[in-house]
Amino acid sequence: MDQITNLEEIKRLIKCKDLKALDSALSGSQNISASKLKELISLSDSKKVQTLIESKYAEIASQMKEEGNSKQRKNEEGFIVQEADIDSSSALDEVATGDSQKDRSIKMFFDAFKTNISDCCNRSAALLAKQITVEIFGRSPSDIAKLVRSKCLNLKDKNNPVLCRRVYDGDISPSRYVDMTSEEMKSENLKNEEVKMIEDSLYECQIPTQKAETDMFKCSKCGERKCSYRQLQTRSGDEPMTTFVTCECGNKWRFC
């Protein structure tokens, strides 16, 4: 079968509403893109024709989401052709700019994706690495090398794989990623740890007169009700205060 999809024939079949022939043509067109199928739906006012194309569209969209080792490109006629993935060196050669500084940046981002994405496609990673590099150099920051290193380290962080995955999957665009602050790039675990550290610091800073003894709380460690507690405003003023409890056995816990 020819790799080039015969879109003109499919369009003809859509207009004449030949469902049997259209079904056969769509099934035989393995390399047609999901986006192109979506466009074809608008060519007919027939519900049956639209349903048939939508069915094929859903199938192709699902396949493309699962296939991490393929890439789409358009040939001279504008038809979609699927290509297999290539090795790392070839992928980097395809996106090389000829500028040594930019190409080093591309290589660093490429390596970052390869480090944190288990199903990484070399072509996709290389293209994305180039897009991020173009965004950085386009902004002409005072210290390009420092920004590149910072962004690469965040993508390679094994403790924050979600960030790398979101950039790789397109949830975060290259432009948005370059603009993200250090705070925005932090993992949820790190943010929670920092909140806990702040709360602990506030707790330790309280003066003794703010501590009260009570038997309202039962310690999960020793089972006793010999506790003292303090209440602090660790969040915004319109939210509940945080209660810090300390048992005589040394066990500590908090709740809002």
Short mmCIF file of C-alpha atoms in Angstrom, two decimals:
data_model
loop_
_atom_site.label_atom_id
_atom_site.label_comp_id
_atom_site.label_asym_id
_atom_site.label_seq_id
_atom_site.Cartn_x
_atom_site.Cartn_y
_atom_site.Cartn_z
CA MET A 1 0.00 0.00 0.00
CA ASP A 2 1.20 3.48 -0.93
CA GLN A 3 2.13 5.50 2.15
CA ILE A 4 0.56 8.65 0.72
CA THR A 5 -3.12 8.89 1.64
CA ASN A 6 -5.46 9.44 -1.30
CA LEU A 7 -7.40 12.28 0.27
CA GLU A 8 -9.01 13.35 -3.01
CA GLU A 9 -10.60 9.94 -3.43
CA ILE A 10 -11.86 10.01 0.14
CA LYS A 11 -13.35 13.47 -0.40
CA ARG A 12 -15.10 12.21 -3.54
CA LEU A 13 -16.60 9.27 -1.65
CA ILE A 14 -17.76 11.59 1.13
CA LYS A 15 -19.61 13.81 -1.34
CA CYS A 16 -21.34 10.89 -3.08
CA LYS A 17 -22.13 9.26 0.29
CA ASP A 18 -20.84 5.84 -0.74
CA LEU A 19 -20.54 4.40 2.79
CA LYS A 20 -19.19 0.99 1.80
CA ALA A 21 -16.44 2.38 -0.41
CA LEU A 22 -15.67 5.15 2.10
CA ASP A 23 -15.32 2.63 4.92
CA SER A 24 -12.91 0.60 2.80
CA ALA A 25 -10.90 3.68 1.80
CA LEU A 26 -10.61 4.92 5.38
CA SER A 27 -9.58 1.48 6.66
CA GLY A 28 -6.93 1.25 3.96
CA SER A 29 -5.55 4.71 4.72
CA GLN A 30 -3.45 3.83 7.75
CA ASN A 31 -1.28 6.95 7.46
CA ILE A 32 -3.97 9.61 7.46
CA SER A 33 -3.74 11.97 10.45
CA ALA A 34 -6.41 12.35 13.10
CA SER A 35 -6.55 16.09 12.51
CA LYS A 36 -7.16 15.60 8.78
CA LEU A 37 -9.99 13.16 9.50
CA LYS A 38 -11.53 15.73 11.81
CA GLU A 39 -11.51 18.23 8.94
CA LEU A 40 -13.17 15.71 6.61
CA ILE A 41 -16.18 15.40 8.95
CA SER A 42 -17.30 18.92 7.97
CA LEU A 43 -17.47 17.99 4.26
CA SER A 44 -20.74 16.10 4.63
CA ASP A 45 -24.13 16.81 6.20
CA SER A 46 -24.92 13.09 6.31
CA LYS A 47 -25.09 11.76 9.85
CA LYS A 48 -24.05 8.28 8.70
CA VAL A 49 -21.01 9.63 6.86
CA GLN A 50 -20.01 11.79 9.83
CA THR A 51 -20.38 8.86 12.23
CA LEU A 52 -18.21 6.66 10.01
CA ILE A 53 -15.45 9.29 9.84
CA GLU A 54 -15.71 10.04 13.56
CA SER A 55 -15.23 6.35 14.31
CA LYS A 56 -12.05 6.29 12.24
CA TYR A 57 -10.92 9.58 13.81
CA ALA A 58 -11.29 8.17 17.33
CA GLU A 59 -9.32 5.09 16.34
CA ILE A 60 -6.45 7.08 14.83
CA ALA A 61 -6.38 9.56 17.73
CA SER A 62 -6.10 6.68 20.19
CA GLN A 63 -3.29 5.05 18.21
CA MET A 64 -1.33 8.29 17.97
CA LYS A 65 -1.60 8.86 21.72
CA GLU A 66 -0.18 5.41 22.44
CA GLU A 67 2.55 5.41 19.83
CA GLY A 68 5.49 7.32 21.25
CA ASN A 69 7.92 6.11 18.58
CA SER A 70 6.40 7.70 15.52
CA LYS A 71 6.35 11.15 13.93
CA GLN A 72 4.10 12.88 11.43
CA ARG A 73 5.36 14.91 8.54
CA LYS A 74 3.77 16.29 5.38
CA ASN A 75 5.04 15.51 1.92
CA GLU A 76 4.96 17.99 -0.95
CA GLU A 77 1.30 17.23 -1.69
CA GLY A 78 0.29 17.96 1.89
CA PHE A 79 -0.49 14.35 2.74
CA ILE A 80 0.45 12.83 6.08
CA VAL A 81 3.15 10.17 6.23
CA GLN A 82 4.16 8.27 9.35
CA GLU A 83 7.86 7.84 10.09
CA ALA A 84 9.57 5.49 12.53
CA ASP A 85 11.74 6.94 15.28
CA ILE A 86 15.48 7.33 14.74
CA ASP A 87 18.56 7.17 16.96
CA SER A 88 19.55 10.05 19.25
CA SER A 89 22.40 11.31 17.09
CA SER A 90 20.25 11.48 13.95
CA ALA A 91 17.44 13.19 15.85
CA LEU A 92 19.82 15.89 17.07
CA ASP A 93 21.24 16.30 13.58
CA GLU A 94 17.73 17.02 12.27
CA VAL A 95 17.30 20.00 14.62
CA ALA A 96 20.87 21.32 14.54
CA THR A 97 21.09 25.09 14.05
CA GLY A 98 24.77 25.47 13.23
CA ASP A 99 25.17 27.70 16.28
CA SER A 100 27.38 25.89 18.80
CA GLN A 101 25.79 27.52 21.85
CA LYS A 102 22.24 26.77 20.73
CA ASP A 103 23.13 23.21 19.74
CA ARG A 104 24.67 22.59 23.18
CA SER A 105 21.46 23.86 24.73
CA ILE A 106 19.36 21.56 22.53
CA LYS A 107 21.55 18.60 23.52
CA MET A 108 21.14 19.40 27.22
CA PHE A 109 17.35 19.58 27.02
CA PHE A 110 17.27 16.45 24.86
CA ASP A 111 19.28 14.56 27.49
CA ALA A 112 16.96 15.85 30.21
CA PHE A 113 13.91 14.38 28.47
CA LYS A 114 15.73 11.10 27.86
CA THR A 115 16.57 10.95 31.57
CA ASN A 116 13.05 11.40 32.93
CA ILE A 117 10.75 10.08 30.16
CA SER A 118 10.75 6.28 29.96
CA ASP A 119 8.89 6.14 26.62
CA CYS A 120 10.77 9.08 25.12
CA CYS A 121 10.69 9.44 21.33
CA ASN A 122 14.03 10.78 20.08
CA ARG A 123 12.48 12.91 17.33
CA SER A 124 9.87 14.43 19.65
CA ALA A 125 12.42 15.11 22.38
CA ALA A 126 14.85 16.75 19.95
CA LEU A 127 12.17 18.97 18.43
CA LEU A 128 10.89 19.99 21.85
CA ALA A 129 14.45 20.68 23.04
CA LYS A 130 14.93 23.00 20.06
CA GLN A 131 11.65 24.81 20.73
CA ILE A 132 12.64 25.49 24.34
CA THR A 133 16.08 26.66 23.22
CA VAL A 134 14.56 29.03 20.66
CA GLU A 135 12.30 30.46 23.37
CA ILE A 136 15.25 31.06 25.71
CA PHE A 137 17.53 32.64 23.14
CA GLY A 138 14.66 34.72 21.78
CA ARG A 139 14.32 36.40 25.15
CA SER A 140 18.04 37.34 25.22
CA PRO A 141 18.45 36.96 29.00
CA SER A 142 21.55 38.40 30.65
CA ASP A 143 22.86 34.92 31.47
CA ILE A 144 21.63 32.41 28.89
CA ALA A 145 23.89 29.60 30.11
CA LYS A 146 22.58 29.91 33.68
CA LEU A 147 18.94 29.83 32.53
CA VAL A 148 19.57 26.80 30.32
CA ARG A 149 21.24 24.91 33.18
CA SER A 150 18.43 25.80 35.57
CA LYS A 151 15.68 24.68 33.21
CA CYS A 152 17.54 21.47 32.34
CA LEU A 153 18.13 20.55 35.98
CA ASN A 154 14.42 20.96 36.73
CA LEU A 155 13.50 18.66 33.85
CA LYS A 156 16.06 16.06 34.98
CA ASP A 157 14.97 16.16 38.62
CA LYS A 158 14.09 12.56 39.54
CA ASN A 159 12.05 13.87 42.46
CA ASN A 160 9.82 15.88 40.13
CA PRO A 161 9.09 13.68 37.09
CA VAL A 162 5.61 15.19 36.72
CA LEU A 163 7.07 18.50 35.51
CA CYS A 164 9.13 16.81 32.79
CA ARG A 165 6.18 14.69 31.68
CA ARG A 166 3.87 17.69 31.46
CA VAL A 167 6.37 19.58 29.28
CA TYR A 168 6.98 16.51 27.11
CA ASP A 169 3.26 15.80 26.67
CA GLY A 170 2.51 19.42 25.79
CA ASP A 171 0.51 20.27 28.91
CA ILE A 172 3.10 23.00 29.46
CA SER A 173 4.22 24.76 26.29
CA PRO A 174 7.91 25.60 25.68
CA SER A 175 7.09 29.31 26.05
CA ARG A 176 5.25 28.76 29.32
CA TYR A 177 8.00 26.53 30.68
CA VAL A 178 10.69 29.13 30.01
CA ASP A 179 8.59 31.73 31.86
CA MET A 180 7.89 29.53 34.89
CA THR A 181 9.43 30.65 38.17
CA SER A 182 11.34 28.39 40.54
CA GLU A 183 8.29 28.28 42.79
CA GLU A 184 6.03 27.19 39.92
CA MET A 185 8.40 24.39 38.92
CA LYS A 186 8.56 22.85 42.39
CA SER A 187 6.97 19.47 42.93
CA GLU A 188 3.89 19.18 45.14
CA ASN A 189 5.91 17.10 47.61
CA LEU A 190 8.51 19.83 47.96
CA LYS A 191 5.83 22.50 48.38
CA ASN A 192 4.16 20.44 51.11
CA GLU A 193 7.50 19.90 52.87
CA GLU A 194 8.19 23.63 52.84
CA VAL A 195 4.75 24.37 54.31
CA LYS A 196 5.44 21.81 57.03
CA MET A 197 8.82 23.40 57.80
CA ILE A 198 7.21 26.84 58.10
CA GLU A 199 4.50 25.51 60.36
CA ASP A 200 7.07 23.74 62.53
CA SER A 201 9.12 26.92 62.79
CA LEU A 202 6.07 28.93 63.79
CA TYR A 203 5.17 26.29 66.35
CA GLU A 204 8.62 26.36 67.96
CA CYS A 205 8.59 30.16 68.09
CA GLN A 206 5.46 30.41 70.20
CA ILE A 207 5.93 31.60 73.81
CA PRO A 208 4.95 29.23 76.64
CA THR A 209 1.89 31.27 77.70
CA GLN A 210 0.22 30.33 74.41
CA LYS A 211 0.32 26.63 75.26
CA ALA A 212 -2.65 25.04 76.99
CA GLU A 213 -3.06 21.60 78.51
CA THR A 214 -6.07 19.48 77.67
CA ASP A 215 -7.46 15.95 77.73
CA MET A 216 -9.44 16.52 74.51
CA PHE A 217 -6.82 14.80 72.35
CA LYS A 218 -5.84 11.15 72.51
CA CYS A 219 -2.27 10.31 71.45
CA SER A 220 -2.09 7.71 68.71
CA LYS A 221 1.34 6.63 69.93
CA CYS A 222 0.86 6.03 73.67
CA GLY A 223 -2.94 6.20 73.97
CA GLU A 224 -2.84 8.80 76.75
CA ARG A 225 -4.75 12.09 76.88
CA LYS A 226 -1.98 14.13 78.51
CA CYS A 227 -1.45 16.74 75.82
CA SER A 228 -0.81 20.42 75.35
CA TYR A 229 -1.79 22.41 72.28
CA ARG A 230 -1.26 25.70 70.50
CA GLN A 231 -3.19 27.34 67.67
CA LEU A 232 -1.52 29.35 64.92
CA GLN A 233 -2.71 31.18 61.83
CA THR A 234 -0.51 29.48 59.25
CA ARG A 235 -2.71 30.25 56.23
CA SER A 236 -4.67 33.25 55.03
CA GLY A 237 -6.75 35.10 57.59
CA ASP A 238 -10.10 33.76 56.37
CA GLU A 239 -9.07 30.10 56.79
CA PRO A 240 -9.17 27.98 60.00
CA MET A 241 -6.26 28.13 62.41
CA THR A 242 -3.87 25.18 62.62
CA THR A 243 -3.83 23.34 65.94
CA PHE A 244 -0.48 21.88 67.06
CA VAL A 245 -0.68 19.14 69.68
CA THR A 246 2.16 17.71 71.78
CA CYS A 247 1.77 14.65 74.00
CA GLU A 248 3.86 14.10 77.14
CA CYS A 249 5.43 11.11 75.38
CA GLY A 250 6.91 13.47 72.78
CA ASN A 251 4.56 12.66 69.91
CA LYS A 252 3.42 15.69 67.88
CA TRP A 253 0.69 16.20 65.31
CA ARG A 254 -1.36 18.98 63.76
CA PHE A 255 -4.78 19.52 62.24
CA CYS A 256 -6.89 22.37 60.89
#
